[in-house]
XYZ file of C-alpha atoms in Angstrom:
484
model
C -0.873 2.753 -18.522
C -3.399 2.619 -15.673
C -3.130 3.973 -12.186
C -4.532 2.398 -9.006
C -4.788 4.564 -5.833
C -5.389 2.671 -2.578
C -6.035 4.825 0.513
C -5.237 2.530 3.455
C -5.117 3.292 7.116
C -1.377 3.631 7.261
C -0.717 5.129 3.817
C -1.655 5.772 0.240
C -0.257 3.384 -2.448
C -0.091 4.432 -6.064
C 0.426 1.475 -8.478
C 1.063 1.761 -12.163
C 0.262 -1.083 -14.554
C 0.504 -1.404 -18.396
C -2.130 -2.659 -20.764
C -1.031 -6.237 -20.175
C -1.460 -5.755 -16.440
C 2.204 -5.908 -15.665
C 3.215 -3.842 -12.612
C 5.399 -1.008 -13.753
C 6.102 0.976 -10.613
C 4.648 2.280 -7.373
C 4.779 5.117 -4.897
C 3.763 5.476 -1.267
C 2.731 8.245 1.094
C 2.531 7.593 4.850
C -0.411 8.242 7.200
C -0.842 8.285 10.948
C -3.934 7.573 13.037
C -5.070 9.924 15.842
C -6.545 8.366 18.971
C -7.666 11.300 21.208
C -9.723 9.112 23.508
C -9.934 5.305 24.173
C -11.808 3.623 21.430
C -11.410 6.595 19.041
C -9.645 6.373 15.732
C -9.490 9.405 13.373
C -7.602 10.907 10.431
C -7.609 14.399 8.957
C -8.896 14.146 5.361
C -6.288 16.791 4.280
C -3.592 14.196 5.163
C -5.045 11.789 2.717
C -4.498 14.344 -0.126
C -0.871 14.982 1.145
C -0.193 11.234 1.170
C -1.645 10.816 -2.244
C 0.502 13.639 -3.641
C 3.577 12.104 -2.005
C 2.818 8.748 -3.665
C 2.277 10.327 -7.015
C 5.477 12.390 -6.655
C 7.431 9.290 -5.916
C 5.980 7.566 -8.938
C 6.577 10.584 -11.214
C 10.244 10.773 -10.085
C 10.914 7.072 -10.918
C 8.526 6.587 -13.950
C 7.731 10.020 -15.514
C 7.108 8.660 -19.065
C 4.964 5.785 -17.826
C 2.965 8.082 -15.589
C 2.420 10.455 -18.561
C 0.820 7.548 -20.468
C -1.992 6.920 -17.894
C -5.357 6.464 -19.581
C -7.535 5.493 -16.567
C -7.452 5.772 -12.756
C -9.089 3.431 -10.194
C -9.637 3.997 -6.440
C -9.632 1.710 -3.497
C -9.878 2.574 0.137
C -10.407 1.725 3.775
C -14.138 1.224 4.294
C -16.769 2.671 6.686
C -15.075 6.058 7.465
C -17.393 9.030 8.122
C -16.035 12.041 6.273
C -18.410 15.005 7.011
C -18.449 17.952 4.641
C -20.206 21.355 4.812
C -21.963 23.035 1.888
C -18.572 24.225 0.557
C -17.026 20.773 0.734
C -14.900 21.635 3.781
C -14.286 18.895 6.281
C -16.208 19.656 9.473
C -14.117 17.390 11.734
C -11.522 14.573 11.440
C -12.871 11.396 9.704
C -14.090 8.797 12.087
C -12.367 5.531 10.929
C -13.486 1.935 10.474
C -11.815 0.746 13.645
C -13.423 3.486 15.888
C -15.822 1.984 18.402
C -17.208 5.064 20.136
C -20.653 4.538 18.486
C -21.317 1.131 20.027
C -24.482 2.413 21.847
C -25.850 3.927 18.655
C -24.948 0.852 16.638
C -26.918 -1.342 19.043
C -29.891 0.979 18.819
C -29.905 0.934 15.005
C -29.359 -2.836 14.916
C -32.449 -3.238 17.118
C -34.505 -1.638 14.294
C -35.328 -4.722 12.094
C -35.291 -2.590 8.933
C -31.475 -2.349 9.008
C -30.758 -6.095 8.858
C -33.593 -6.573 6.454
C -32.406 -3.967 3.880
C -28.608 -4.109 4.341
C -28.261 -7.808 5.037
C -25.831 -7.079 7.807
C -25.633 -6.403 11.496
C -25.026 -2.717 12.288
C -21.543 -2.834 13.630
C -20.030 0.088 15.552
C -17.371 0.397 12.807
C -19.984 1.133 10.206
C -20.820 4.665 8.978
C -24.483 5.116 9.992
C -23.960 4.748 13.810
C -21.079 7.253 13.615
C -23.488 9.878 12.266
C -25.889 9.123 15.095
C -23.015 9.560 17.498
C -22.196 12.998 15.974
C -25.825 14.039 16.195
C -25.869 13.063 19.938
C -22.549 14.414 20.946
C -21.606 17.119 18.345
C -25.024 18.590 17.365
C -23.563 21.883 15.969
C -21.363 19.840 13.537
C -24.234 17.536 12.641
C -26.381 20.498 11.743
C -23.838 21.667 9.131
C -23.360 18.258 7.385
C -24.084 18.639 3.636
C -22.437 15.520 2.445
C -21.102 12.253 3.982
C -18.310 10.672 1.961
C -16.314 7.493 2.420
C -12.477 8.037 2.531
C -11.702 6.997 -1.075
C -14.622 9.110 -2.272
C -13.102 12.209 -0.584
C -9.979 11.570 -2.673
C -12.283 11.389 -5.783
C -13.785 14.749 -4.822
C -10.259 16.197 -4.790
C -9.348 14.378 -8.082
C -12.523 15.159 -10.035
C -14.749 17.736 -8.148
C -17.576 15.141 -8.060
C -19.503 13.617 -5.164
C -19.731 9.982 -6.388
C -19.406 6.614 -4.656
C -19.938 2.985 -5.695
C -21.681 -0.086 -4.472
C -19.019 -2.146 -2.644
C -17.856 0.630 -0.326
C -21.412 2.107 0.180
C -22.573 -1.341 1.241
C -20.575 -0.874 4.425
C -22.463 2.246 5.551
C -25.738 0.627 6.826
C -27.573 2.939 4.481
C -27.531 0.919 1.259
C -30.282 -1.386 0.182
C -27.672 -4.021 -0.732
C -29.977 -6.258 -2.668
C -31.264 -3.432 -4.796
C -27.938 -1.558 -5.002
C -29.360 1.824 -4.032
C -29.565 4.227 -1.104
C -32.443 3.551 1.244
C -34.405 6.668 2.125
C -35.909 4.804 4.989
C -32.593 3.942 6.644
C -31.239 7.400 6.021
C -34.271 8.953 7.674
C -33.646 6.701 10.724
C -30.422 8.672 11.247
C -31.929 12.063 10.433
C -30.324 12.202 6.914
C -31.710 11.885 3.400
C -30.439 11.076 -0.020
C -29.184 14.584 -0.724
C -26.539 13.968 1.986
C -25.184 11.109 -0.026
C -22.971 10.924 -3.125
C -24.512 9.553 -6.336
C -23.874 5.881 -7.004
C -22.196 4.046 -9.885
C -20.852 0.528 -10.324
C -17.069 0.101 -9.480
C -16.223 -0.544 -13.212
C -18.053 2.589 -14.421
C -16.581 6.034 -15.095
C -17.107 8.273 -11.987
C -15.636 11.658 -12.818
C -12.603 12.857 -14.788
C -9.279 14.146 -13.593
C -9.202 17.903 -13.080
C -6.931 19.880 -15.447
C -4.966 21.407 -12.542
C -3.913 17.986 -11.217
C -3.283 16.614 -14.725
C -0.891 19.466 -15.381
C 0.885 19.035 -12.079
C 1.307 15.211 -12.660
C 2.216 15.493 -16.309
C -0.755 13.556 -17.649
C -3.643 14.297 -19.955
C -6.577 16.231 -18.525
C -9.940 14.486 -18.360
C -8.655 10.942 -17.678
C -11.573 8.854 -16.432
C -11.642 7.834 -12.792
C -13.477 4.583 -12.212
C -15.997 4.004 -9.434
C -13.444 1.737 -7.732
C -14.035 -0.398 -4.648
C -13.727 -0.792 -0.933
C -10.465 -2.406 0.030
C -11.572 -6.059 0.330
C -13.516 -5.956 -2.961
C -10.599 -4.187 -4.674
C -8.298 -6.937 -3.342
C -10.702 -9.522 -4.681
C -10.508 -7.821 -8.123
C -6.745 -8.017 -7.844
C -6.984 -11.672 -6.965
C -9.616 -12.517 -9.613
C -12.128 -13.515 -6.951
C -15.137 -12.226 -8.834
C -17.072 -15.275 -10.127
C -19.578 -17.273 -8.101
C -17.800 -19.813 -5.950
C -14.377 -18.161 -6.162
C -12.946 -17.488 -2.686
C -9.748 -16.443 -0.874
C -8.577 -16.898 2.653
C -6.480 -14.052 3.973
C -4.103 -14.850 6.759
C -3.164 -11.357 7.910
C -3.271 -9.662 11.305
C -6.911 -10.420 11.131
C -8.391 -13.183 8.926
C -10.910 -13.000 6.097
C -12.740 -15.791 4.242
C -14.005 -13.978 1.179
C -16.500 -15.488 -1.301
C -17.809 -13.911 -4.536
C -21.577 -14.472 -5.304
C -23.765 -14.111 -8.355
C -26.777 -13.386 -6.192
C -27.529 -11.530 -2.947
C -27.250 -14.027 -0.044
C -27.542 -12.275 3.272
C -27.041 -14.063 6.575
C -26.705 -11.271 9.215
C -27.397 -13.551 12.270
C -24.022 -15.281 11.730
C -22.104 -12.000 11.558
C -21.202 -12.668 7.922
C -20.708 -9.475 5.902
C -22.779 -9.425 2.748
C -21.840 -6.574 0.483
C -22.083 -5.583 -3.142
C -18.983 -6.551 -5.163
C -17.212 -4.006 -7.411
C -18.484 -5.616 -10.574
C -22.198 -5.223 -11.667
C -24.751 -7.799 -10.584
C -22.232 -9.372 -8.218
C -22.076 -9.535 -4.470
C -19.659 -11.001 -1.959
C -19.670 -12.386 1.593
C -16.972 -12.230 4.180
C -16.384 -14.155 7.390
C -13.960 -12.048 9.503
C -11.795 -13.303 12.481
C -10.135 -10.669 14.472
C -6.800 -12.421 15.450
C -5.301 -14.636 12.793
C -1.472 -14.003 12.574
C -2.046 -11.849 15.597
C -2.521 -15.065 17.577
C 0.795 -16.532 16.515
C 2.482 -13.206 17.069
C 1.050 -13.136 20.625
C 2.535 -16.624 21.296
C 5.854 -15.373 19.758
C 6.029 -12.564 22.262
C 5.219 -14.796 25.149
C 7.762 -17.405 24.223
C 10.490 -15.080 22.917
C 10.715 -17.091 19.723
C 10.039 -15.778 16.223
C 6.855 -16.806 14.441
C 8.842 -18.609 11.737
C 10.872 -20.401 14.408
C 7.648 -21.555 16.161
C 6.047 -22.970 13.045
C 9.444 -24.451 11.965
C 9.407 -26.666 15.163
C 6.358 -28.424 13.762
C 8.083 -29.564 10.623
C 6.340 -30.071 7.305
C 4.114 -33.045 8.120
C 0.669 -32.261 9.563
C 0.115 -33.747 12.954
C -3.122 -35.009 14.590
C -4.566 -32.596 17.106
C -3.178 -33.239 20.640
C -6.222 -32.483 22.653
C -5.001 -28.949 23.479
C -7.410 -26.445 22.117
C -6.954 -22.682 21.526
C -9.696 -20.086 21.070
C -8.164 -17.175 19.032
C -10.455 -14.499 20.574
C -7.657 -12.272 21.846
C -9.585 -9.117 21.003
C -13.092 -10.560 20.679
C -14.565 -12.258 17.639
C -16.668 -11.095 14.627
C -17.913 -14.224 12.655
C -19.895 -16.026 13.868
C -20.289 -14.674 17.353
C -20.241 -10.844 17.054
C -18.844 -10.761 20.557
C -16.386 -7.978 21.397
C -16.128 -9.112 25.117
C -15.068 -12.776 24.638
C -11.388 -13.523 25.082
C -9.032 -16.358 24.076
C -8.069 -19.427 25.974
C -6.037 -22.664 25.998
C -7.791 -25.830 27.281
C -6.553 -29.304 27.719
C -3.114 -28.367 28.932
C -0.993 -31.085 30.693
C 2.660 -31.425 31.980
C 3.656 -32.725 28.521
C 2.244 -29.734 26.643
C 5.368 -28.414 25.132
C 5.969 -25.141 23.220
C 5.381 -26.946 19.983
C 2.016 -28.277 21.252
C 0.931 -24.747 22.025
C 1.996 -23.557 18.593
C 0.121 -26.430 16.972
C -2.972 -25.528 18.953
C -2.754 -21.864 17.914
C -2.498 -22.740 14.186
C -5.426 -25.234 14.548
C -7.525 -22.689 16.538
C -7.240 -20.120 13.755
C -7.916 -22.833 11.178
C -11.125 -23.752 13.093
C -12.117 -20.063 13.211
C -11.983 -20.010 9.492
C -14.123 -23.236 9.545
C -16.684 -21.308 11.604
C -16.736 -18.694 8.822
C -17.095 -21.496 6.202
C -20.093 -22.944 8.069
C -21.668 -19.459 8.328
C -21.268 -18.999 4.557
C -22.872 -22.415 3.982
C -25.949 -21.378 5.956
C -26.245 -18.393 3.622
C -26.166 -20.649 0.597
C -22.528 -20.428 -0.418
C -20.540 -23.671 -0.881
C -16.800 -23.389 -1.642
C -14.808 -26.073 -3.429
C -11.363 -24.395 -3.083
C -9.783 -21.213 -1.787
C -6.652 -19.215 -2.636
C -4.360 -18.241 0.314
C -2.948 -14.749 0.712
C -1.398 -12.821 3.522
C 1.762 -13.191 5.608
C 0.665 -16.280 7.386
C 0.310 -18.173 4.137
C 4.115 -18.584 4.056
C 3.699 -21.425 6.555
C 2.843 -24.570 4.645
C 1.991 -26.355 7.891
C -0.674 -23.725 8.610
C -2.059 -24.042 5.070
C -2.253 -27.763 5.534
C -4.147 -27.322 8.750
C -6.571 -24.879 7.063
C -7.097 -27.150 4.098
C -7.819 -30.092 6.452
C -10.111 -28.053 8.741
C -12.062 -26.653 5.727
C -11.861 -29.940 3.832
C -11.151 -27.959 0.581
C -7.881 -27.532 -1.407
C -5.916 -24.338 -0.746
C -4.174 -22.814 -3.768
C -0.954 -20.821 -3.394
C -0.651 -18.074 -6.054
C 2.525 -17.431 -7.999
C 4.514 -14.391 -6.818
C 3.049 -11.051 -7.642
C 1.193 -7.988 -6.324
C -2.503 -8.832 -6.165
C -3.616 -6.325 -3.556
C -6.149 -3.476 -3.438
C -4.031 -1.017 -5.475
C -3.673 -3.645 -8.246
C -7.504 -4.257 -8.211
C -8.070 -0.521 -8.352
C -5.832 -0.226 -11.343
C -7.744 -3.014 -13.031
C -10.993 -1.180 -12.466
C -9.359 1.976 -13.937
C -8.462 -0.077 -17.080
C -12.092 -1.369 -17.417
C -13.572 2.101 -16.998
C -11.216 3.606 -19.545
C -11.427 0.897 -22.198
C -14.750 -0.772 -21.679
C -12.989 -4.186 -21.463
C -14.830 -7.285 -20.117
C -14.556 -7.082 -16.285
C -14.356 -10.858 -15.971
C -11.588 -11.072 -18.539
C -9.601 -8.355 -16.896
C -10.130 -9.579 -13.335
C -8.503 -12.938 -13.893
C -6.948 -15.114 -11.203
C -3.177 -15.374 -10.884
C -1.330 -18.551 -11.837
C -1.256 -21.215 -9.115
C 2.183 -22.018 -7.796
C 1.105 -24.998 -5.641
C -2.053 -26.585 -4.190
C -2.319 -27.880 -0.613
C -4.820 -30.700 -0.400
C -6.616 -31.729 2.848
C -4.743 -34.419 4.705
C -7.045 -37.432 4.107
C -5.821 -39.501 7.018
C -6.485 -36.693 9.519
C -9.923 -35.642 8.384
C -11.674 -37.477 11.250
C -9.279 -36.314 13.918
C -9.707 -32.664 12.695
C -13.533 -33.106 12.730
C -13.447 -34.286 16.319
C -11.136 -31.442 17.325
C -13.371 -28.933 15.628
C -16.365 -30.177 17.634
C -14.388 -29.691 20.864
C -13.526 -26.159 19.584
C -17.186 -25.384 18.867
C -18.200 -26.544 22.373
C -15.706 -24.225 24.071
C -17.188 -20.822 23.070
C -20.441 -21.111 25.054
C -18.547 -22.644 27.925
C -16.030 -19.840 28.097
C -18.727 -17.235 27.518
C -20.743 -18.547 30.440
C -17.882 -17.980 32.894
C -16.655 -14.582 31.489
C -19.968 -12.844 30.740
């Protein structure tokens, strides 16, 4: 058996798989987010341990024999969090999370230093780790002076599990301190935030052994002491391992609250100007790129609230057959946009409304607007040298076949629908635990799920969608000009 632990924002998931990668059981421990001031988002690291213990306890209660057979553990977690420890490994303050925006001034200052984009391949976003340390230095100097180690959330769990300060490449790539091409800490970038390499954990690949389970916890859980803990991965890279999105040209489109177009790469292909994330993958000598849109299913949920109709009811009114765009366009920028604009101030809009613009027309425009936002990410990936020939759809929005047809036609690539299963971050983490424990071939272990169906682009609507996309592209600068 192999155990995957995924530290999310809302909870910790413990997932048990057997040596054939069949899911055996799972447990969960809940987490809350503290927001003491507008734009702040924090969690107490002690609560992560409590949630992890709750998840393991649930798993032990339901599958004691299977848990006892665990031979490897993998970790996944929310990225970018700043967990600040003193010399005795005590947390100095609550962890500043990925969705905390207090350090926007510090992020802009670091991003203005050309070394950051050059070495990390990314814009310095306020959610990243480095600007948070600059904020602490500027606003909590007494705490900053005591910082002995900075750990990412999942690596704080590793410290508890193993007693080791270790991280891995995919998660560390989101700190703005990693030389992403060379896969090592940059002393130059650390010095720019008044830190050095001694403040950082050591680095391994996500498939490598990164500590062993402490005897105290092994006894408590009923497992063997010294079980290897894999380097693991940040949540998106772990999900990609679970989906088998690890080889060059493999990609998935995630239709969740936010949207992600994720592509695996065999080489380092940065394109920071387009707000594409370029990070190390969890597998050695592999990188990945992500285009991120901030309101995917959130856009449909917003329309659902406005109309008083469920999201499924709204999409159901469109039927199964893809329709030509009506001339009504929707910009899904309800909370700003990441790729390609990096614009937190822009907001959404409908244009082209007329008396005959029915509820169904608005729904259609929302689905098309999100599809065109993914097309923006596809174009950004292309400018960085990544060409996709097909994508796999995941996330709650992928239940709408109409939406998937719109995305396939907007992207002009087939969209695969995977067979039922759990392919998330905890599953990817368990796969990494298996690899670290057995030395198995990472590409063989991180295989893609079976395809249940494939949605092809609607050939007869390719031209109409291309025209509608050009209208969509012209709207951002026009709206920006009147809202800036």
